[in-house]
Coordinates of C-alpha atoms in Angstrom, one line a residue:
Chain O
M1269 CA 43.6 202.8 4.5
Y1270 CA 46.7 201.3 3.1
G1271 CA 45.0 202.5 -0.1
V1272 CA 45.6 206.5 0.7
C1273 CA 49.1 205.7 1.8
M1274 CA 49.5 204.2 -1.2
R1275 CA 48.7 206.9 -3.6
Y1276 CA 50.4 209.2 -1.9
A1277 CA 53.4 207.8 -0.6
G1278 CA 56.5 207.7 -3.7
N1279 CA 56.8 204.4 -2.4
S1280 CA 55.9 201.5 -0.6
F1281 CA 58.5 202.0 2.3
D1282 CA 56.8 205.2 2.7
A1283 CA 53.6 203.7 2.6
Q1284 CA 54.2 201.7 5.3
D1285 CA 55.8 203.7 7.3
L1286 CA 52.5 206.1 7.1
L1287 CA 50.3 203.6 7.9
Q1288 CA 51.7 202.7 10.9
D1289 CA 51.7 206.3 12.1
G1290 CA 48.4 206.7 10.6
F1291 CA 47.1 204.4 12.7
V1292 CA 49.0 205.0 16.2
K1293 CA 47.3 208.4 16.0
V1294 CA 44.0 207.1 15.6
F1295 CA 43.9 205.1 18.7
D1296 CA 46.0 208.4 20.3
N1297 CA 42.6 210.3 19.5
L1298 CA 40.3 207.9 19.4
K1299 CA 38.3 209.4 22.4
S1300 CA 38.1 212.7 20.6
F1301 CA 35.8 211.0 17.5
K1302 CA 32.2 212.4 17.6
W1303 CA 31.2 209.2 16.1
D1304 CA 28.1 212.1 14.3
G1305 CA 30.1 212.0 11.5
S1306 CA 31.5 208.5 9.3
L1307 CA 34.4 206.7 11.0
E1308 CA 36.4 206.1 7.3
G1309 CA 36.2 210.0 6.8
W1310 CA 38.0 211.0 10.0
M1311 CA 40.5 208.3 9.1
K1312 CA 41.2 209.5 6.3
R1313 CA 41.5 213.2 7.1
I1314 CA 44.7 211.5 9.9
F1315 CA 46.2 209.7 7.0
V1316 CA 45.9 212.5 4.4
N1317 CA 47.3 215.0 7.2
I1318 CA 50.7 212.7 7.7
A1319 CA 51.3 212.4 4.2
L1320 CA 51.2 216.2 3.5
D1321 CA 53.1 216.4 6.9
K1322 CA 56.3 214.0 5.4
Y1323 CA 56.1 215.8 2.1
R1324 CA 55.5 219.1 2.4
S1325 CA 59.1 220.3 2.8
R1326 CA 59.5 219.1 -0.3
I1327 CA 57.6 220.5 -2.3
T1328 CA 59.2 223.0 -4.9
T1329 CA 57.7 225.8 -6.5
L1330 CA 57.2 225.7 -10.7
S1331 CA 57.0 229.4 -11.7
V1332 CA 53.5 230.0 -14.0
D1333 CA 55.5 230.2 -17.0
E1334 CA 56.6 226.8 -16.7
M1335 CA 52.6 225.5 -16.6
N1336 CA 51.8 223.5 -19.9
E1337 CA 47.9 222.4 -19.5
G1338 CA 48.8 219.6 -22.3
E1339 CA 46.8 217.8 -24.8
D1340 CA 44.1 216.7 -24.8
F1341 CA 43.7 212.8 -23.5
T1342 CA 42.7 210.7 -26.6
D1343 CA 40.3 208.0 -27.0
K1344 CA 43.4 205.9 -27.6
E1345 CA 44.5 206.6 -24.3
A1346 CA 41.4 205.9 -22.6
T1347 CA 41.7 203.2 -24.4
A1348 CA 44.9 202.2 -22.8
L1349 CA 44.0 203.3 -19.2
D1350 CA 41.1 200.9 -19.5
A1351 CA 43.1 197.3 -19.6
M1352 CA 45.4 199.0 -16.9
S1353 CA 44.6 197.6 -14.0
E1354 CA 43.8 199.5 -10.6
K1355 CA 47.2 198.3 -9.4
E1356 CA 49.3 199.4 -12.6
I1357 CA 47.1 203.1 -12.2
L1358 CA 48.2 203.3 -8.8
A1359 CA 51.5 202.6 -9.7
L1360 CA 51.5 205.4 -12.2
V1361 CA 50.0 208.0 -9.6
R1362 CA 52.8 206.9 -7.0
Q1363 CA 56.1 207.0 -10.1
L1364 CA 54.8 211.6 -10.0
P1365 CA 57.0 213.6 -8.1
D1366 CA 55.9 213.9 -5.0
Q1367 CA 55.1 218.0 -6.1
Y1368 CA 52.6 216.5 -8.3
R1369 CA 51.8 213.5 -6.4
L1370 CA 50.4 215.5 -3.8
V1371 CA 48.7 218.2 -6.2
F1372 CA 47.1 215.1 -7.7
N1373 CA 45.7 213.4 -5.2
L1374 CA 44.5 216.6 -3.8
Y1375 CA 42.6 217.6 -6.5
V1376 CA 41.1 214.8 -8.0
M1377 CA 40.8 212.1 -5.5
D1378 CA 40.0 213.8 -2.4
G1379 CA 38.5 216.8 -4.9
H1380 CA 39.8 220.1 -2.8
S1381 CA 39.8 222.5 -5.1
H1382 CA 43.3 224.5 -6.2
N1383 CA 42.0 227.1 -3.5
E1384 CA 42.4 224.7 -0.6
I1385 CA 45.4 222.9 -2.0
A1386 CA 47.3 225.9 -2.3
K1387 CA 46.2 226.5 1.7
I1388 CA 47.1 223.3 2.7
L1389 CA 50.8 223.1 1.1
D1390 CA 51.1 226.9 1.6
I1391 CA 51.6 227.3 -1.9
G1392 CA 50.2 229.9 -4.5
V1393 CA 47.1 228.9 -6.8
S1394 CA 49.3 228.8 -10.2
T1395 CA 51.7 226.3 -8.6
S1396 CA 48.8 224.2 -7.2
R1397 CA 47.4 224.3 -11.2
S1398 CA 50.8 224.2 -12.6
N1399 CA 51.8 221.1 -10.6
L1400 CA 48.0 219.4 -12.1
A1401 CA 48.9 219.9 -15.0
R1402 CA 52.0 219.3 -14.6
A1403 CA 50.8 215.3 -13.3
K1404 CA 48.8 215.3 -16.4
T1405 CA 51.2 215.9 -18.7
I1406 CA 53.8 212.8 -17.2
L1407 CA 50.9 210.7 -16.7
K1408 CA 49.0 211.4 -19.9
E1409 CA 53.3 210.1 -21.2
K1410 CA 53.0 207.1 -19.0
I1411 CA 49.6 206.3 -21.0
D1412 CA 50.8 206.3 -24.1
Y1413 CA 54.0 204.3 -23.9
Q1414 CA 51.7 202.0 -22.5
S1415 CA 48.9 202.4 -25.1
Q1416 CA 52.2 201.7 -27.8
W1417 CA 52.9 198.3 -25.8
I1418 CA 49.1 198.0 -26.0
E1419 CA 49.2 198.2 -29.9
K1420 CA 51.9 195.7 -30.3
A1421 CA 50.1 193.1 -28.6
I1422 CA 47.1 193.8 -30.4
Chain N
M416 CA 37.7 217.5 -14.2
D417 CA 39.1 216.2 -17.6
R418 CA 38.4 212.5 -19.5
L419 CA 42.0 211.8 -16.9
E420 CA 41.0 213.0 -14.5
K421 CA 37.6 211.6 -14.0
D422 CA 38.9 207.9 -15.0
I423 CA 41.7 208.0 -13.1
Q424 CA 39.2 209.2 -9.8
K425 CA 37.0 206.6 -10.3
R426 CA 39.3 203.5 -10.8
L427 CA 40.8 204.4 -7.7
D428 CA 37.9 205.7 -6.0
N429 CA 37.7 202.6 -4.0
Y430 CA 40.4 200.5 -5.1
E431 CA 41.5 199.5 -2.0
V432 CA 45.0 197.6 -0.5
E433 CA 46.5 194.8 1.6
P434 CA 49.0 195.6 3.1
P435 CA 52.2 193.2 4.4
A436 CA 50.7 190.9 6.8
E437 CA 53.9 191.5 8.9
L438 CA 53.0 195.3 9.2
W439 CA 50.4 194.5 11.4
S440 CA 52.9 193.1 13.7
S441 CA 54.7 196.5 14.0
I442 CA 51.5 197.7 14.5
E443 CA 51.2 195.2 17.2
N444 CA 54.3 196.6 18.7
R445 CA 53.8 200.3 18.3
L446 CA 50.5 200.4 19.8
D447 CA 51.6 198.4 22.9
E448 CA 55.0 200.5 23.5
K449 CA 52.5 203.6 23.4
A450 CA 50.3 201.5 25.7
Y451 CA 53.2 201.2 28.8
A452 CA 54.1 204.7 28.0
R453 CA 50.4 206.3 28.7
A454 CA 49.9 203.0 31.4
G455 CA 53.3 204.5 32.7
I456 CA 52.1 208.2 32.7
R457 CA 48.4 207.6 33.8
R458 CA 50.3 205.9 36.6
K459 CA 51.8 208.9 37.5
R460 CA 49.1 211.6 37.5
M461 CA 47.0 209.7 39.5
T462 CA 49.8 209.5 42.2
A463 CA 50.9 212.8 41.8
V464 CA 46.6 213.1 42.4
A465 CA 46.4 211.4 45.2
A466 CA 49.7 213.3 46.5
A467 CA 48.2 216.6 46.3
A468 CA 44.5 215.8 47.9
L469 CA 47.0 213.4 50.6
L470 CA 48.7 216.9 51.4
F471 CA 45.5 219.4 50.8
L472 CA 43.8 217.0 53.9
L473 CA 46.6 217.0 55.8
S474 CA 47.2 220.9 55.2
A475 CA 43.2 221.5 56.0
S476 CA 42.7 219.1 58.8
A477 CA 46.0 221.0 60.0
L478 CA 44.5 224.3 59.8
L479 CA 41.4 222.9 61.5
L480 CA 42.5 221.0 64.7
N481 CA 45.4 224.7 64.6
Q482 CA 41.8 226.4 64.4
L483 CA 39.8 224.3 67.4
G484 CA 42.3 223.0 69.4
V485 CA 44.8 225.7 70.8
P486 CA 46.5 225.1 74.6
V487 CA 46.0 228.1 76.0
E488 CA 47.2 228.6 79.8
P489 CA 46.1 228.0 82.6
I490 CA 42.6 226.3 81.5
A491 CA 44.8 224.0 78.5
Q492 CA 46.9 222.8 81.2
E493 CA 44.2 221.1 83.1
T494 CA 42.8 219.4 79.8
T495 CA 46.0 218.7 77.5
P496 CA 46.1 215.2 78.8
T497 CA 42.9 214.2 78.1
T498 CA 43.2 215.4 74.8
S499 CA 45.9 214.8 73.7
Q500 CA 46.6 211.2 74.6
P501 CA 43.8 208.7 72.8
A502 CA 45.6 209.9 69.9
A503 CA 49.1 208.5 70.1
P504 CA 48.5 204.9 70.0
E505 CA 46.0 205.5 67.2
A506 CA 49.3 206.3 64.6
P507 CA 50.2 203.0 64.0
D508 CA 46.7 201.7 62.8
S509 CA 46.4 204.8 60.9
Q510 CA 49.6 204.5 58.7
S511 CA 49.2 200.6 58.8
S512 CA 45.5 201.1 56.8
S513 CA 47.0 203.7 54.7
T514 CA 49.4 201.5 53.7
E515 CA 46.5 198.7 53.2
A516 CA 44.7 201.1 50.8
T517 CA 47.8 202.2 49.0
A518 CA 48.3 198.9 48.1
A519 CA 45.1 197.7 46.8
V520 CA 44.9 200.9 44.4
S521 CA 48.7 200.2 43.1
S522 CA 47.3 196.5 42.7
T523 CA 44.0 197.0 41.0
D524 CA 46.0 200.2 39.0
T525 CA 48.4 197.6 37.6
Q526 CA 45.2 194.9 36.9
R527 CA 43.5 198.2 34.7
E528 CA 46.6 198.9 33.1
L529 CA 47.4 195.9 31.3
P530 CA 48.5 196.8 28.2
I531 CA 47.2 195.2 24.4
T532 CA 49.6 192.2 24.3
T533 CA 50.5 190.2 20.8
S534 CA 47.6 187.3 21.3
T535 CA 45.1 189.8 21.5
F536 CA 45.4 190.9 17.7
T537 CA 47.6 188.8 15.3
P538 CA 47.9 189.1 11.3
Q539 CA 46.2 185.6 11.4
K540 CA 43.0 187.0 13.0
S541 CA 43.0 189.4 11.0
Q542 CA 42.1 187.4 8.2
A543 CA 38.8 186.8 9.7
L544 CA 38.1 190.2 9.1
V545 CA 39.5 190.8 5.6
A546 CA 36.8 187.9 4.9
L547 CA 34.3 190.6 6.2
K548 CA 35.5 192.7 2.6
E549 CA 34.1 190.0 0.1
N550 CA 31.3 189.9 1.6
K551 CA 28.9 192.7 -0.5
E552 CA 26.0 190.7 -0.4
Q553 CA 24.1 192.4 2.7
P554 CA 23.6 196.3 1.8
G555 CA 23.2 198.6 3.9
T556 CA 25.7 197.6 6.7
L557 CA 27.8 200.2 9.1
D558 CA 31.3 201.1 6.9
F559 CA 33.4 199.4 9.3
R560 CA 32.1 196.2 8.0
E561 CA 32.5 196.9 4.7
Q562 CA 36.4 197.9 5.7
P563 CA 38.8 195.4 7.3
M564 CA 40.6 198.0 8.6
I565 CA 37.8 199.9 10.1
A566 CA 36.7 196.6 11.3
D567 CA 39.7 197.0 13.5
V568 CA 39.6 199.7 14.7
A569 CA 36.2 199.2 16.3
I570 CA 37.0 196.5 17.6
R571 CA 39.7 197.3 19.0
S572 CA 38.5 200.4 20.4
A573 CA 35.8 197.7 22.1
L574 CA 39.0 195.6 24.2
P575 CA 39.2 197.1 27.7
S576 CA 42.8 196.0 28.0
F577 CA 43.8 198.2 25.5
S578 CA 43.0 201.3 27.3
A579 CA 40.8 202.2 30.8
E580 CA 38.8 205.0 28.3
T581 CA 38.0 202.0 26.0
A582 CA 35.0 200.4 28.2
S583 CA 33.0 203.9 28.8
L584 CA 33.2 204.1 25.0
V585 CA 31.9 201.4 24.0
A586 CA 29.0 201.8 26.3
E587 CA 28.2 205.3 24.8
N588 CA 28.7 204.0 21.2
H589 CA 25.9 201.5 20.3
E590 CA 27.2 201.0 16.8
L591 CA 29.9 199.0 18.2
A592 CA 27.6 196.5 19.7
A593 CA 25.2 196.6 16.4
A594 CA 28.6 195.4 14.9
Q595 CA 28.4 192.4 16.4
I596 CA 25.1 190.7 15.3
Q597 CA 25.9 192.6 11.5
L598 CA 28.8 190.1 11.1
P599 CA 28.3 188.5 7.8
G600 CA 27.0 185.2 7.5
N601 CA 30.0 183.4 5.4
L602 CA 32.3 184.6 7.4
E603 CA 34.8 181.8 9.0
A604 CA 33.7 180.2 11.8
A605 CA 36.6 180.3 14.2
G606 CA 36.8 184.3 12.8
K607 CA 33.2 184.8 13.8
E608 CA 33.4 183.1 17.4
E609 CA 36.3 185.5 17.8
I610 CA 35.0 188.7 17.3
S611 CA 31.9 187.6 18.9
N612 CA 33.6 186.6 22.0
R613 CA 35.8 189.8 22.0
M614 CA 32.6 192.3 21.4
D615 CA 30.8 189.7 23.9
F616 CA 34.0 190.7 26.7
A617 CA 33.9 194.6 26.0
L618 CA 31.1 195.1 26.0
A619 CA 30.3 193.3 29.3
N620 CA 33.1 195.1 31.1
A621 CA 31.5 198.2 29.2
D622 CA 28.5 196.9 31.9
Q623 CA 30.5 196.7 34.6
A624 CA 32.3 200.1 34.6
G625 CA 30.4 202.0 32.2
N626 CA 26.7 201.1 33.0
S627 CA 26.1 201.2 36.9
S628 CA 23.4 203.1 38.2
F629 CA 24.4 203.4 41.3
S630 CA 27.7 204.3 43.2
L631 CA 28.4 205.2 46.8
A632 CA 30.8 208.3 47.9
T633 CA 32.0 209.1 51.2
F634 CA 33.4 212.5 51.5
F635 CA 35.4 215.0 54.1
A636 CA 35.4 218.6 53.7
P637 CA 37.1 221.2 56.1
Q638 CA 34.5 224.2 55.9
Q639 CA 34.2 227.9 56.8
S640 CA 31.4 228.7 58.8
Y641 CA 29.3 231.4 59.2
R642 CA 25.9 233.4 59.1
Y643 CA 24.3 236.3 57.0
Q644 CA 21.4 238.1 58.8
N645 CA 19.0 239.7 56.6
R646 CA 18.6 243.0 58.2
N647 CA 18.3 246.4 57.9
T648 CA 19.4 247.9 61.9
P649 CA 23.0 247.2 62.6
N650 CA 23.2 244.1 64.1
P651 CA 24.7 244.9 67.5
M652 CA 26.5 241.5 67.0
Q653 CA 28.2 242.4 64.6
A654 CA 31.6 243.8 65.6
L655 CA 32.2 240.8 67.8
E656 CA 31.3 237.7 65.6
S657 CA 33.8 235.6 63.2
E658 CA 33.7 233.0 61.4
I659 CA 35.9 229.5 62.4
M660 CA 36.6 225.9 60.6
T661 CA 34.6 223.5 61.0
F662 CA 33.5 220.3 59.0
A663 CA 31.3 218.3 57.3
A664 CA 31.2 214.0 56.6
G665 CA 29.0 211.7 55.1
L666 CA 28.0 209.4 52.8
H667 CA 26.2 209.8 49.5
V668 CA 24.3 207.8 47.0
N669 CA 24.8 208.5 42.9
Y670 CA 22.3 207.5 40.8
K671 CA 23.2 207.8 36.9
V672 CA 20.0 209.2 34.9
N673 CA 22.2 209.5 31.8
N674 CA 26.1 209.9 30.8
R675 CA 25.8 213.9 32.2
W676 CA 23.0 214.6 34.8
E677 CA 23.5 212.3 38.0
I678 CA 20.8 212.2 41.2
Q679 CA 22.7 212.5 44.3
S680 CA 21.3 211.6 48.1
G681 CA 22.8 210.2 51.5
L682 CA 23.8 211.4 55.2
G683 CA 25.9 213.8 56.4
Y684 CA 26.8 215.1 59.0
N685 CA 27.5 219.3 59.2
R686 CA 28.8 221.2 61.6
M687 CA 28.3 224.7 61.5
G688 CA 28.8 228.1 63.9
Q689 CA 30.8 230.8 64.6
R690 CA 33.3 232.4 67.2
V691 CA 32.1 235.8 69.4
N692 CA 35.0 237.1 70.6
D693 CA 36.0 239.9 73.6
I694 CA 34.0 238.0 76.0
A695 CA 36.7 236.7 78.7
T696 CA 36.4 233.5 81.0
F697 CA 38.2 233.0 83.9
S698 CA 37.9 231.0 86.7
H699 CA 38.1 232.6 90.2
P700 CA 39.4 230.0 92.7
S701 CA 38.6 232.1 95.7
M702 CA 35.4 233.6 94.3
M703 CA 36.2 236.6 96.2
A704 CA 33.4 239.6 95.1
L705 CA 34.3 241.2 91.9
Y706 CA 34.3 245.3 91.1
S707 CA 34.5 246.6 87.4
K708 CA 36.8 248.8 86.7
D709 CA 35.3 251.9 88.2
G710 CA 34.6 251.0 91.2
A711 CA 31.5 249.4 91.5
S712 CA 30.2 246.1 93.0
I713 CA 29.9 243.6 90.4
N714 CA 27.7 241.0 92.3
E715 CA 26.6 238.2 89.8
H716 CA 28.7 237.8 87.3
P717 CA 27.0 236.8 83.4
Q718 CA 25.7 233.9 83.0
S719 CA 23.5 234.4 79.4
M720 CA 24.1 236.7 76.3
S721 CA 22.6 237.2 73.0
T722 CA 24.4 236.2 70.4
S723 CA 22.8 236.6 66.4
M724 CA 23.3 232.5 66.3
G725 CA 20.8 232.4 69.5
G726 CA 21.1 232.8 72.9
I727 CA 23.8 231.6 74.9
V728 CA 23.3 229.6 78.4
F729 CA 25.4 229.2 80.4
T730 CA 26.1 225.9 82.1
D731 CA 29.4 225.9 84.2
Q732 CA 28.6 227.6 87.7
S733 CA 33.0 227.7 88.1
L734 CA 33.6 230.5 85.3
Y735 CA 33.2 234.5 85.1
F736 CA 32.7 236.4 81.8
A737 CA 33.3 239.7 80.8
D738 CA 32.8 241.2 78.4
I739 CA 36.3 243.4 77.2
S740 CA 34.2 245.7 74.3
S741 CA 32.1 247.5 77.2
S742 CA 35.2 247.8 79.7
R743 CA 33.9 246.2 82.1
I744 CA 37.2 244.5 82.4
I745 CA 36.7 243.2 86.2
T746 CA 39.8 243.3 88.8
L747 CA 39.8 242.8 92.4
K748 CA 38.6 245.7 95.1
G749 CA 41.6 247.8 96.4
S750 CA 44.7 246.8 94.0
Y751 CA 44.8 246.3 90.7
D752 CA 45.4 242.7 90.2
E753 CA 48.5 242.5 87.4
S754 CA 48.0 238.3 87.9
I755 CA 44.4 238.6 87.1
V756 CA 44.5 241.1 84.0
N757 CA 46.9 238.9 82.7
L758 CA 45.3 235.9 83.1
L759 CA 42.1 237.6 81.2
N760 CA 44.5 238.1 78.4
K761 CA 45.6 234.7 78.0
T762 CA 42.3 233.3 77.9
G763 CA 42.2 234.8 74.1
T764 CA 38.8 236.3 74.8
G765 CA 36.4 234.2 73.0
L766 CA 33.3 231.7 72.7
I767 CA 33.0 229.4 70.2
Q768 CA 29.4 228.2 69.0
H769 CA 29.0 225.1 67.6
F770 CA 25.5 223.6 65.8
E771 CA 25.7 220.1 64.9
Y772 CA 22.9 218.9 62.0
L773 CA 22.0 215.7 60.7
E774 CA 21.9 216.7 57.1
M775 CA 19.6 215.5 54.3
P776 CA 20.7 216.2 50.6
V777 CA 18.8 215.8 47.4
N778 CA 21.0 217.2 44.4
A779 CA 21.7 217.4 41.3
R780 CA 24.8 217.2 39.2
Y781 CA 25.5 217.8 35.4
K782 CA 28.7 216.4 33.7
F783 CA 30.4 218.8 31.7
W784 CA 33.6 218.2 31.4
Q785 CA 35.2 214.0 30.3
K786 CA 38.7 214.2 29.6
G787 CA 40.5 212.2 31.7
F788 CA 38.6 213.4 34.2
D789 CA 34.9 214.5 35.0
I790 CA 33.8 218.0 36.0
Y791 CA 30.7 218.3 37.1
A792 CA 28.2 221.0 37.7
K793 CA 26.0 220.8 40.8
A794 CA 23.2 222.1 42.6
G795 CA 20.1 221.1 45.7
L796 CA 18.3 221.1 48.5
S797 CA 19.0 219.7 52.1
A798 CA 16.6 219.2 55.3
N799 CA 19.1 219.5 58.1
Y800 CA 18.3 218.5 61.5
L801 CA 19.6 219.9 64.6
L802 CA 21.4 217.6 66.8
S803 CA 23.1 219.9 69.3
A804 CA 24.4 223.5 70.1
N805 CA 26.4 223.9 72.1
V806 CA 29.0 226.4 73.3
F807 CA 32.9 226.0 74.0
L808 CA 36.1 228.6 75.2
P809 CA 38.2 227.9 72.4
E810 CA 40.7 226.3 73.7
Q811 CA 38.4 223.6 74.7
I812 CA 36.7 222.9 71.7
Q813 CA 37.1 219.0 72.2
S814 CA 35.9 218.8 76.0
T815 CA 32.7 219.6 77.8
P816 CA 30.7 222.6 76.4
I817 CA 30.7 225.3 79.0
G818 CA 27.0 226.8 77.7
T819 CA 24.1 225.9 75.5
V820 CA 22.3 228.1 72.6
V821 CA 18.6 228.1 73.0
G822 CA 16.5 230.0 70.0
I823 CA 17.4 227.3 67.7
N824 CA 15.5 225.6 64.6
K825 CA 15.2 222.0 65.1
L826 CA 15.1 221.9 61.5
N827 CA 15.8 224.1 58.6
F828 CA 16.5 223.7 55.0
S829 CA 19.3 224.7 52.8
G830 CA 20.6 225.6 49.6
M831 CA 24.1 223.6 47.5
A832 CA 25.3 224.9 44.8
G833 CA 29.5 223.8 43.7
L834 CA 31.6 222.6 41.4
A835 CA 32.7 218.1 41.8
I836 CA 36.0 217.7 40.0
S837 CA 35.6 213.3 39.6
Y838 CA 39.1 211.5 38.6
P839 CA 38.9 208.2 37.7
V840 CA 41.8 205.7 39.9
T841 CA 40.2 202.6 38.4
N842 CA 36.8 201.7 36.1
R843 CA 35.3 202.0 39.9
V844 CA 37.0 203.8 42.2
S845 CA 37.3 207.8 41.5
L846 CA 38.4 210.0 44.3
N847 CA 36.6 213.7 44.0
L848 CA 37.2 217.0 44.7
E849 CA 34.3 219.4 45.8
P850 CA 34.2 223.0 45.7
T851 CA 30.8 224.0 47.9
A852 CA 28.9 227.2 48.7
S853 CA 25.6 226.5 50.6
M854 CA 23.6 228.7 53.0
F855 CA 20.5 228.1 54.7
L856 CA 17.4 229.1 53.3
T857 CA 15.1 229.2 56.3
P858 CA 16.6 231.1 58.9
M859 CA 18.4 229.4 61.7
G860 CA 16.1 230.3 64.5
N861 CA 13.4 232.2 66.4
V862 CA 14.5 235.0 68.4
R863 CA 13.4 238.1 67.2
N864 CA 15.9 240.7 65.7
L865 CA 19.0 238.0 66.4
T866 CA 18.3 234.3 64.8
R867 CA 15.0 234.8 63.3
E868 CA 16.9 236.9 60.3
T869 CA 19.8 234.7 60.5
H870 CA 21.3 232.3 58.0
P871 CA 24.3 230.3 58.3
Y872 CA 25.9 229.3 55.5
S873 CA 29.8 227.5 54.6
W874 CA 32.3 227.8 52.2
S875 CA 34.3 223.9 52.0
V876 CA 35.5 221.7 49.7
L877 CA 34.9 218.4 49.8
M878 CA 37.6 215.4 49.5
G879 CA 36.1 211.9 49.6
V880 CA 36.2 208.4 47.1
S881 CA 33.4 207.5 45.0
Y882 CA 32.3 203.5 44.4
S883 CA 30.2 202.3 41.3
L884 CA 28.6 199.4 42.5

């Protein structure tokens, strides 16, 4: 669950706050868990909801015009990503601005559609798409930067 | 989902990060604070419920006593010393026992509400749980065995000291028990023993608290009692009769079939009855001849009468009875004696019929609510054995009866339905409040056109305490 908190939080302090708040809420609501589903899934939903409550207010709406699908993910960038550790990849995600990081986590990591994200975050579907595209662009730039160091090292 | 998304999703999906060890201490502290706060709230709630139950009990008792024992001159004056004096010395004793009971409950509650101490779960101990994550050799084990944090939750939830409800949680979720036997073999010995001991302790407590099949319950129930008449012809007594407050008390044994269903039996004392109005009763010391208002001589005063709940036979020959509703107001010949009329008015004009039954119920209870307190729907049948059927003056309920009721069956069967609200005070003791309606399924007597068509019924609120064995 700390990994979930780390993905959604912008820094370690926030992640630790989320973990504490999440566990307190889990124990408060343990009796309501029906035991007919996954305890892990139930806990994860609680942690994600707490993270969303914390960051939802920080989301700024981007206009559709600013949406940028960006360039394709190249083999060179894929190689650079493979060379990175999970810890480094997680660090890249955490460096994303709040509004991009939330949409990226909800869409890529937790499998929500843009329609669902729009309802969860109370934003437009086009804003959700735009935020995801912007998040991916930032990630590619950082991976590109990383790949240059890999090339230099080779 | 494009390649970038897939690659990142694949790499981070199962990636877990170990939180700083000191973070667990912070969580511990916050949970301890919550446990203290929750214990305080629960104590306040329990006190409020107990106070409400006590208030209700006192109100109901006062109402009952008021209904049964209003002193009326002149007969009440003669009986007052015998009815009021015995009660006085009992007051200090009852107060004392009440204080002791309160102290006992308070002590038990304090013991139950022990919060988690930091010694029950420390970062060092959690290292043993972290070892669970390292073991990937045994597939198919429970989720929380592979996830140390979830294992923490599972084991914490199994700790009876965490909160009062955890014991029942363990009892109802055998996955927690199964986790104990699925601990990996290479787990550090000390850690394995620690987890194992804690699970044993939790499950043992769960057995004590949640798995006990039998419980005992005492109850006292103020009730409104009357009768239903299944007849097509008008009831000549209808205008004279009315309901009265009575009570029931007893001991129930509950057998828990599963988490939802319970079977209940036991023994109870149940007093049913009604009031017959407009029957003037008075004593006439000079035994002078009486006359009706129209001047006719009354040589024999009535010594029996019929009611819808049996035939009354008066056994006290010193009393006179007059049916006011039929205008047979009795006075002395020659001079309309105002004092006699006043006496008639002051007697309150009425009779109380009491039927005392020994009751043996067989009830089924179904629990449909379980959040903080339990609510059951209940229904059942009872065999009712008649102990006595007597008639009293309203102001002399507690003294000698002035007559008996005849034509009443010794054995009757009744049906019951209602709700039962049970509030757990400790793991074993619960306060119960049970609004209930019951009715005789068989006619109460065998007198044609009267008791043959009469079915007594009652509305009651059972109040009591149950103890899980």
